[in-house]
């Protein structure tokens, strides 16, 4: 019999931006929360992966479409003064200028990592680092226990609700949900280097297909859900980094690397196949259960509404997703951005708290209008 190592209302699995946001929103809504992270820092790709661009909270046409915790974390990311919010996006900023400059910033990954951890602890959330969920135990189509593995071996975490913020839909997969996976990821590794005068970033990456149909340049693609596959991607990425540094050093011998990614840098791996799969063709389509809206970080103009149905599991009553593993097909490349991960995290955390406090059996039975009203009060733009 495995040891029960904790009992919580809400367990969030994955300490990236989506998981951090989900944890904070659940805790602020009055339930006890545990955040499980297999690595030893928070922030995921934004920090451990050196992807230090907080993509736009606007639609590119001068309109802010994402707020709430997503905006709070944007402020947090530049708390150290690494960069600043564009003047036009400050209070009483020039509306016409907002059409020219998007509401985005760049940040220092290390500072952001430290600030995220400080915030999560300040909120009273329990963090479990070095802990991996390796399976689930279900009763009556709900997750009763998460089977975890840590330094002590395997154990159980008892929970009322689970948020899958793994980025890879691991909990959905363990729970028997229908998932979609792709093997079109490429070698990718943003790194920082010192050139003798200042630190610079190199956004090193092979070309990728945002629709996951082909691997550009006929290279081998990576899925990100197989250990050998993950290792191969990391090794190929680091080979490219070494080659790039060698090339840079030929031009400037003073160059040396400062920071490279410490996790695999996959864009899209595995996701939930939910009742609704958000598509690029759904641009400006308002769903009856819409719980937030987003822009397209790649271009100006499009606005998408996030249906609650794209977050919740189909076969598992108390399971919800957040971040890049929500149910999105051709819009997958859009929803994996930092602000969308934070937004869907806040939505999932808020919904999880409601489920626990009101003792609702399933996310599918949640009163959507009540959820929408609560999200509005929290500052989310619907």
Tab-separated table of C-alpha atoms in Angstrom:
chain	number	residue	atom	x	y	z
A	1	UNK	CA	0.000	0.000	0.000
A	2	UNK	CA	1.478	3.329	-1.070
A	3	UNK	CA	1.790	6.063	1.517
A	4	UNK	CA	-0.619	9.015	1.291
A	5	UNK	CA	1.740	11.993	1.245
A	6	UNK	CA	-0.799	14.784	1.153
A	7	UNK	CA	-4.452	15.697	0.836
A	8	UNK	CA	-5.584	18.836	-0.984
A	9	UNK	CA	-8.606	20.470	-2.517
A	10	UNK	CA	-6.814	21.362	-5.751
A	11	UNK	CA	-3.628	19.846	-7.109
A	12	UNK	CA	-1.987	21.643	-10.008
A	13	UNK	CA	0.481	19.515	-11.939
A	14	UNK	CA	3.131	21.552	-13.727
A	15	UNK	CA	4.848	24.704	-12.476
A	16	UNK	CA	5.048	26.640	-15.732
A	17	UNK	CA	3.181	29.908	-16.254
A	18	UNK	CA	-0.160	28.096	-16.611
A	19	UNK	CA	0.386	26.111	-13.417
A	20	UNK	CA	1.511	29.137	-11.423
A	21	UNK	CA	-1.538	31.108	-12.550
A	22	UNK	CA	-3.907	28.208	-11.819
A	23	UNK	CA	-2.448	27.777	-8.336
A	24	UNK	CA	-2.748	31.464	-7.495
A	25	UNK	CA	-6.328	31.780	-8.725
A	26	UNK	CA	-7.453	28.641	-6.905
A	27	UNK	CA	-5.824	29.758	-3.663
A	28	UNK	CA	-7.250	33.275	-3.901
A	29	UNK	CA	-10.673	31.724	-4.306
A	30	UNK	CA	-10.416	30.041	-0.926
A	31	UNK	CA	-9.174	26.460	-1.274
A	32	UNK	CA	-5.959	24.722	-0.282
A	33	UNK	CA	-3.610	24.108	-3.190
A	34	UNK	CA	-0.576	22.002	-3.971
A	35	UNK	CA	1.630	22.799	-6.969
A	36	UNK	CA	3.622	19.816	-8.222
A	37	UNK	CA	6.693	20.477	-10.363
A	38	UNK	CA	9.150	17.835	-11.565
A	39	UNK	CA	11.961	20.367	-11.913
A	40	UNK	CA	13.275	22.672	-9.201
A	41	UNK	CA	12.078	26.074	-10.365
A	42	UNK	CA	8.868	27.676	-11.577
A	43	UNK	CA	8.161	29.296	-14.931
A	44	UNK	CA	8.760	26.435	-17.352
A	45	UNK	CA	9.825	27.535	-20.812
A	46	UNK	CA	9.669	31.195	-19.811
A	47	UNK	CA	12.445	30.747	-17.241
A	48	UNK	CA	14.140	27.344	-17.517
A	49	UNK	CA	13.743	27.499	-21.292
A	50	UNK	CA	15.023	31.106	-21.631
A	51	UNK	CA	11.992	32.105	-23.750
A	52	UNK	CA	12.067	35.595	-22.278
A	53	UNK	CA	9.407	37.338	-24.371
A	54	UNK	CA	6.098	38.062	-22.677
A	55	UNK	CA	3.995	38.073	-25.834
A	56	UNK	CA	1.184	40.618	-26.372
A	57	UNK	CA	-1.855	41.129	-24.178
A	58	UNK	CA	-3.434	43.070	-27.049
A	59	UNK	CA	-4.938	42.340	-30.458
A	60	UNK	CA	-2.445	44.472	-32.367
A	61	UNK	CA	-5.159	47.014	-33.174
A	62	UNK	CA	-4.812	48.991	-29.957
A	63	UNK	CA	-7.189	46.906	-27.830
A	64	UNK	CA	-6.192	45.033	-24.696
A	65	UNK	CA	-7.798	41.581	-24.718
A	66	UNK	CA	-6.017	39.793	-21.843
A	67	UNK	CA	-5.843	41.049	-18.261
A	68	UNK	CA	-6.168	39.506	-14.782
A	69	UNK	CA	-3.303	37.378	-13.487
A	70	UNK	CA	-1.747	37.374	-16.972
A	71	UNK	CA	-1.198	41.122	-16.675
A	72	UNK	CA	-0.114	40.800	-13.046
A	73	UNK	CA	2.598	38.331	-14.089
A	74	UNK	CA	3.693	40.619	-16.916
A	75	UNK	CA	4.310	43.353	-14.333
A	76	UNK	CA	6.112	40.817	-12.140
A	77	UNK	CA	8.378	39.727	-15.003
A	78	UNK	CA	9.917	43.223	-15.270
A	79	UNK	CA	9.933	44.003	-11.557
A	80	UNK	CA	13.751	44.064	-11.660
A	81	UNK	CA	13.805	46.826	-14.283
A	82	UNK	CA	15.094	44.641	-17.129
A	83	UNK	CA	12.629	46.363	-19.470
A	84	UNK	CA	9.509	48.474	-19.178
A	85	UNK	CA	5.936	48.558	-20.436
A	86	UNK	CA	5.559	50.603	-23.630
A	87	UNK	CA	4.533	54.147	-22.621
A	88	UNK	CA	1.376	53.956	-24.713
A	89	UNK	CA	0.142	51.011	-22.618
A	90	UNK	CA	0.465	52.846	-19.327
A	91	UNK	CA	-2.518	54.623	-17.783
A	92	UNK	CA	-3.893	57.288	-20.142
A	93	UNK	CA	-1.486	56.146	-22.855
A	94	UNK	CA	-1.914	57.308	-26.453
A	95	UNK	CA	-4.577	55.193	-28.178
A	96	UNK	CA	-3.119	55.675	-31.667
A	97	UNK	CA	0.326	54.649	-30.441
A	98	UNK	CA	-1.176	51.417	-29.097
A	99	UNK	CA	-1.986	50.467	-32.679
A	100	UNK	CA	1.723	50.703	-33.507
A	101	UNK	CA	3.282	49.110	-30.435
A	102	UNK	CA	1.944	45.896	-28.952
A	103	UNK	CA	1.502	45.353	-25.227
A	104	UNK	CA	4.496	43.065	-24.667
A	105	UNK	CA	7.803	43.072	-22.796
A	106	UNK	CA	11.039	41.112	-22.508
A	107	UNK	CA	12.318	39.935	-19.127
A	108	UNK	CA	15.265	38.409	-17.318
A	109	UNK	CA	14.462	34.678	-16.905
A	110	UNK	CA	16.338	34.318	-13.611
A	111	UNK	CA	14.708	37.337	-11.986
A	112	UNK	CA	11.288	36.168	-13.168
A	113	UNK	CA	11.909	32.679	-11.806
A	114	UNK	CA	12.776	34.038	-8.363
A	115	UNK	CA	9.797	36.406	-8.365
A	116	UNK	CA	7.348	33.659	-9.360
A	117	UNK	CA	8.499	31.429	-6.532
A	118	UNK	CA	8.286	34.294	-4.044
A	119	UNK	CA	4.739	35.113	-5.176
A	120	UNK	CA	3.518	31.506	-4.999
A	121	UNK	CA	4.906	31.077	-1.487
A	122	UNK	CA	3.454	34.415	-0.401
A	123	UNK	CA	0.023	33.231	-1.554
A	124	UNK	CA	0.302	30.233	0.789
A	125	UNK	CA	0.549	27.569	-1.901
A	126	UNK	CA	2.483	24.392	-1.131
A	127	UNK	CA	5.145	23.621	-3.743
A	128	UNK	CA	6.420	20.094	-4.240
A	129	UNK	CA	9.620	20.217	-6.315
A	130	UNK	CA	11.352	17.139	-7.681
A	131	UNK	CA	8.019	15.353	-7.834
A	132	UNK	CA	6.623	13.602	-10.866
A	133	UNK	CA	3.092	12.283	-11.357
A	134	UNK	CA	3.331	8.850	-12.957
A	135	UNK	CA	-0.321	7.704	-12.900
A	136	UNK	CA	-3.757	8.307	-11.407
A	137	UNK	CA	-6.332	6.301	-9.466
A	138	UNK	CA	-9.913	7.026	-10.448
A	139	UNK	CA	-13.198	6.312	-8.684
A	140	UNK	CA	-16.561	6.929	-10.344
A	141	UNK	CA	-14.890	8.695	-13.277
A	142	UNK	CA	-13.065	11.126	-10.996
A	143	UNK	CA	-9.424	11.242	-9.980
A	144	UNK	CA	-9.159	10.203	-6.341
A	145	UNK	CA	-5.373	9.928	-6.073
A	146	UNK	CA	-2.346	10.989	-8.048
A	147	UNK	CA	0.467	8.468	-7.946
A	148	UNK	CA	3.655	10.453	-7.494
A	149	UNK	CA	7.336	9.594	-7.411
A	150	UNK	CA	9.918	11.601	-5.487
A	151	UNK	CA	13.108	10.976	-3.511
A	152	UNK	CA	11.253	8.649	-1.148
A	153	UNK	CA	9.845	6.559	-3.962
A	154	UNK	CA	6.210	6.261	-4.964
A	155	UNK	CA	3.318	7.633	-2.951
A	156	UNK	CA	-0.201	9.018	-3.233
A	157	UNK	CA	-1.625	12.519	-3.261
A	158	UNK	CA	-5.336	12.684	-2.475
A	159	UNK	CA	-7.244	15.421	-4.258
A	160	UNK	CA	-10.681	16.783	-5.066
A	161	UNK	CA	-9.713	18.484	-8.324
A	162	UNK	CA	-6.723	18.257	-10.663
A	163	UNK	CA	-5.419	20.886	-13.057
A	164	UNK	CA	-3.301	19.442	-15.857
A	165	UNK	CA	-0.767	22.176	-16.553
A	166	UNK	CA	1.980	19.780	-17.604
A	167	UNK	CA	2.159	21.193	-21.128
A	168	UNK	CA	2.061	17.615	-22.395
A	169	UNK	CA	-1.402	16.567	-21.212
A	170	UNK	CA	0.209	13.916	-19.010
A	171	UNK	CA	-2.675	13.747	-16.538
A	172	UNK	CA	-5.215	13.609	-19.372
A	173	UNK	CA	-3.282	10.695	-20.850
A	174	UNK	CA	-3.052	8.846	-17.516
A	175	UNK	CA	-6.775	9.419	-16.962
A	176	UNK	CA	-7.819	7.782	-20.209
A	177	UNK	CA	-8.792	11.002	-21.987
A	178	UNK	CA	-8.549	11.158	-25.749
A	179	UNK	CA	-5.429	13.116	-26.623
A	180	UNK	CA	-3.699	14.326	-29.766
A	181	UNK	CA	0.077	14.182	-30.153
A	182	UNK	CA	2.436	15.342	-32.888
A	183	UNK	CA	6.052	14.630	-33.777
A	184	UNK	CA	6.824	17.839	-35.649
A	185	UNK	CA	8.911	19.608	-33.019
A	186	UNK	CA	12.375	20.745	-34.030
A	187	UNK	CA	15.683	21.489	-32.349
A	188	UNK	CA	15.296	24.769	-30.495
A	189	UNK	CA	17.295	26.463	-27.747
A	190	UNK	CA	17.388	30.139	-26.885
A	191	UNK	CA	20.603	31.004	-25.076
A	192	UNK	CA	22.384	34.039	-23.661
A	193	UNK	CA	26.030	34.918	-24.183
A	194	UNK	CA	28.475	37.640	-23.158
A	195	UNK	CA	30.240	39.400	-26.028
A	196	UNK	CA	32.882	41.158	-23.957
A	197	UNK	CA	30.692	44.191	-23.322
A	198	UNK	CA	27.127	43.052	-22.676
A	199	UNK	CA	24.895	40.005	-22.481
A	200	UNK	CA	22.942	39.174	-25.625
A	201	UNK	CA	20.311	36.599	-26.584
A	202	UNK	CA	20.423	34.160	-29.471
A	203	UNK	CA	16.961	32.811	-30.349
A	204	UNK	CA	18.304	29.637	-31.943
A	205	UNK	CA	15.719	27.403	-33.592
A	206	UNK	CA	15.075	25.365	-36.677
A	207	UNK	CA	12.003	26.381	-38.644
A	208	UNK	CA	8.789	24.748	-37.501
A	209	UNK	CA	5.314	24.251	-38.932
A	210	UNK	CA	2.657	25.988	-36.767
A	211	UNK	CA	0.035	23.561	-38.082
A	212	UNK	CA	2.041	20.437	-37.214
A	213	UNK	CA	1.592	18.883	-40.643
A	214	UNK	CA	5.221	18.678	-41.747
A	215	UNK	CA	8.708	18.968	-40.343
A	216	UNK	CA	10.333	21.793	-42.330
A	217	UNK	CA	13.554	21.117	-44.266
A	218	UNK	CA	12.875	17.361	-44.115
A	219	UNK	CA	14.498	17.023	-40.704
A	220	UNK	CA	13.558	14.431	-38.125
A	221	UNK	CA	10.741	15.677	-35.924
A	222	UNK	CA	10.362	15.170	-32.184
A	223	UNK	CA	7.205	14.360	-30.225
A	224	UNK	CA	8.297	15.311	-26.721
A	225	UNK	CA	6.414	12.457	-25.058
A	226	UNK	CA	9.016	9.707	-25.336
A	227	UNK	CA	12.203	9.687	-23.228
A	228	UNK	CA	14.543	8.785	-26.091
A	229	UNK	CA	12.848	11.334	-28.308
A	230	UNK	CA	13.260	14.019	-25.641
A	231	UNK	CA	16.924	13.138	-25.175
A	232	UNK	CA	17.565	13.252	-28.914
A	233	UNK	CA	15.984	16.709	-29.164
A	234	UNK	CA	18.066	18.024	-26.278
A	235	UNK	CA	21.302	16.591	-27.690
A	236	UNK	CA	20.627	17.964	-31.171
A	237	UNK	CA	19.754	21.359	-29.721
A	238	UNK	CA	22.939	21.504	-27.654
A	239	UNK	CA	24.989	20.480	-30.679
A	240	UNK	CA	23.525	23.463	-32.536
A	241	UNK	CA	24.275	25.729	-29.571
A	242	UNK	CA	27.913	24.591	-29.477
A	243	UNK	CA	28.243	25.138	-33.210
A	244	UNK	CA	26.655	28.588	-32.976
A	245	UNK	CA	28.954	29.621	-30.122
A	246	UNK	CA	31.994	28.374	-32.040
A	247	UNK	CA	30.897	30.441	-35.042
A	248	UNK	CA	30.369	33.527	-32.896
A	249	UNK	CA	33.768	33.094	-31.242
A	250	UNK	CA	35.473	33.105	-34.621
A	251	UNK	CA	34.073	36.590	-35.110
A	252	UNK	CA	34.672	37.661	-31.509
A	253	UNK	CA	36.966	35.547	-29.248
A	254	UNK	CA	35.614	37.387	-26.185
A	255	UNK	CA	32.260	35.606	-26.483
A	256	UNK	CA	31.266	32.926	-24.010
A	257	UNK	CA	27.867	31.402	-23.102
A	258	UNK	CA	26.069	32.578	-19.974
A	259	UNK	CA	22.827	30.562	-19.905
A	260	UNK	CA	21.327	27.760	-21.974
A	261	UNK	CA	17.922	26.024	-21.587
A	262	UNK	CA	17.835	23.416	-18.838
A	263	UNK	CA	14.622	21.767	-20.065
A	264	UNK	CA	13.595	20.503	-23.512
A	265	UNK	CA	12.142	23.351	-25.544
A	266	UNK	CA	9.144	21.846	-27.302
A	267	UNK	CA	6.431	24.044	-28.756
A	268	UNK	CA	3.560	21.553	-29.061
A	269	UNK	CA	3.591	17.923	-27.920
A	270	UNK	CA	0.343	16.372	-26.687
A	271	UNK	CA	-2.993	17.992	-25.884
A	272	UNK	CA	-6.506	17.160	-24.774
A	273	UNK	CA	-9.095	16.416	-27.428
A	274	UNK	CA	-12.054	18.058	-25.741
A	275	UNK	CA	-15.673	18.604	-26.595
A	276	UNK	CA	-14.586	21.711	-28.507
A	277	UNK	CA	-11.229	22.073	-30.261
A	278	UNK	CA	-10.392	25.733	-30.818
A	279	UNK	CA	-9.537	26.374	-34.469
A	280	UNK	CA	-7.919	29.258	-36.281
A	281	UNK	CA	-11.184	29.556	-38.244
A	282	UNK	CA	-12.986	30.353	-34.957
A	283	UNK	CA	-11.651	33.905	-35.097
A	284	UNK	CA	-14.210	36.211	-33.376
A	285	UNK	CA	-16.581	33.292	-32.789
A	286	UNK	CA	-18.249	33.784	-29.420
A	287	UNK	CA	-19.169	30.551	-27.635
A	288	UNK	CA	-21.977	30.332	-25.102
A	289	UNK	CA	-19.396	29.194	-22.532
A	290	UNK	CA	-16.683	31.710	-23.449
A	291	UNK	CA	-14.522	32.506	-20.433
A	292	UNK	CA	-11.838	34.778	-21.851
A	293	UNK	CA	-10.388	36.196	-25.030
A	294	UNK	CA	-6.965	36.332	-26.645
A	295	UNK	CA	-5.185	37.903	-29.591
A	296	UNK	CA	-2.790	36.289	-32.050
A	297	UNK	CA	0.830	36.925	-31.059
A	298	UNK	CA	1.928	36.314	-34.651
A	299	UNK	CA	-0.152	38.969	-36.398
A	300	UNK	CA	-2.415	41.951	-35.801
A	301	UNK	CA	-6.195	41.813	-35.803
A	302	UNK	CA	-7.504	38.357	-34.853
A	303	UNK	CA	-9.367	37.836	-31.589
A	304	UNK	CA	-10.373	34.440	-30.223
A	305	UNK	CA	-12.783	33.553	-27.430
A	306	UNK	CA	-11.829	30.662	-25.150
A	307	UNK	CA	-14.699	28.193	-24.613
A	308	UNK	CA	-14.756	26.522	-21.213
A	309	UNK	CA	-15.431	23.264	-23.088
A	310	UNK	CA	-11.897	23.423	-24.493
A	311	UNK	CA	-10.428	23.253	-20.989
A	312	UNK	CA	-12.370	20.450	-19.328
A	313	UNK	CA	-11.839	16.727	-19.673
A	314	UNK	CA	-14.514	14.610	-21.315
A	315	UNK	CA	-14.257	11.331	-19.401
A	316	UNK	CA	-12.895	12.569	-16.080
A	317	UNK	CA	-15.273	14.709	-14.017
A	318	UNK	CA	-12.754	16.585	-11.856
A	319	UNK	CA	-9.986	17.181	-14.394
A	320	UNK	CA	-9.327	20.477	-16.173
A	321	UNK	CA	-6.444	21.668	-18.335
A	322	UNK	CA	-4.470	24.900	-18.601
A	323	UNK	CA	-1.778	26.146	-20.947
A	324	UNK	CA	-0.644	24.613	-24.196
A	325	UNK	CA	-2.356	21.259	-23.592
A	326	UNK	CA	-5.935	22.597	-23.720
A	327	UNK	CA	-8.123	21.429	-26.608
A	328	UNK	CA	-7.013	23.463	-29.626
A	329	UNK	CA	-6.366	22.133	-33.117
A	330	UNK	CA	-5.257	24.669	-35.741
A	331	UNK	CA	-5.119	27.339	-33.008
A	332	UNK	CA	-2.553	25.318	-31.026
A	333	UNK	CA	0.312	27.603	-32.017
A	334	UNK	CA	-1.680	30.608	-30.798
A	335	UNK	CA	-2.708	29.296	-27.369
A	336	UNK	CA	0.793	28.163	-26.315
A	337	UNK	CA	1.962	31.762	-25.718
A	338	UNK	CA	2.745	32.961	-22.171
A	339	UNK	CA	-0.287	35.294	-21.769
A	340	UNK	CA	-2.732	32.611	-22.923
A	341	UNK	CA	-1.156	30.085	-20.556
A	342	UNK	CA	-1.617	32.558	-17.698
A	343	UNK	CA	-5.209	33.295	-18.739
A	344	UNK	CA	-6.273	29.656	-19.049
A	345	UNK	CA	-4.480	28.984	-15.777
A	346	UNK	CA	-6.550	31.625	-13.997
A	347	UNK	CA	-9.752	30.259	-15.528
A	348	UNK	CA	-8.980	26.660	-14.568
A	349	UNK	CA	-7.888	27.591	-11.041
A	350	UNK	CA	-11.016	29.661	-10.448
A	351	UNK	CA	-13.289	26.916	-11.794
A	352	UNK	CA	-11.486	24.346	-9.642
A	353	UNK	CA	-12.096	26.374	-6.489
A	354	UNK	CA	-15.796	26.699	-7.327
A	355	UNK	CA	-16.065	22.947	-7.901
A	356	UNK	CA	-14.542	22.251	-4.480
A	357	UNK	CA	-16.393	24.876	-2.465
A	358	UNK	CA	-19.800	24.169	-3.982
A	359	UNK	CA	-19.200	20.393	-4.003
A	360	UNK	CA	-20.111	20.082	-7.671
A	361	UNK	CA	-19.527	16.607	-9.057
A	362	UNK	CA	-18.213	17.552	-12.491
A	363	UNK	CA	-16.837	20.551	-14.390
A	364	UNK	CA	-19.506	19.879	-17.021
A	365	UNK	CA	-22.154	20.750	-14.386
A	366	UNK	CA	-20.592	24.083	-13.448
A	367	UNK	CA	-22.832	27.145	-13.773
A	368	UNK	CA	-21.095	28.970	-16.636
A	369	UNK	CA	-22.776	32.301	-15.964
A	370	UNK	CA	-21.621	32.193	-12.355
A	371	UNK	CA	-18.069	31.387	-13.480
A	372	UNK	CA	-18.171	34.214	-16.030
A	373	UNK	CA	-19.345	36.676	-13.381
A	374	UNK	CA	-16.569	35.667	-10.989
A	375	UNK	CA	-13.954	35.954	-13.739
A	376	UNK	CA	-15.226	39.427	-14.621
A	377	UNK	CA	-14.894	40.490	-10.978
A	378	UNK	CA	-11.317	39.220	-11.072
A	379	UNK	CA	-10.616	41.531	-13.994
A	380	UNK	CA	-10.696	39.074	-16.863
A	381	UNK	CA	-11.948	40.506	-20.136
A	382	UNK	CA	-14.672	38.332	-21.632
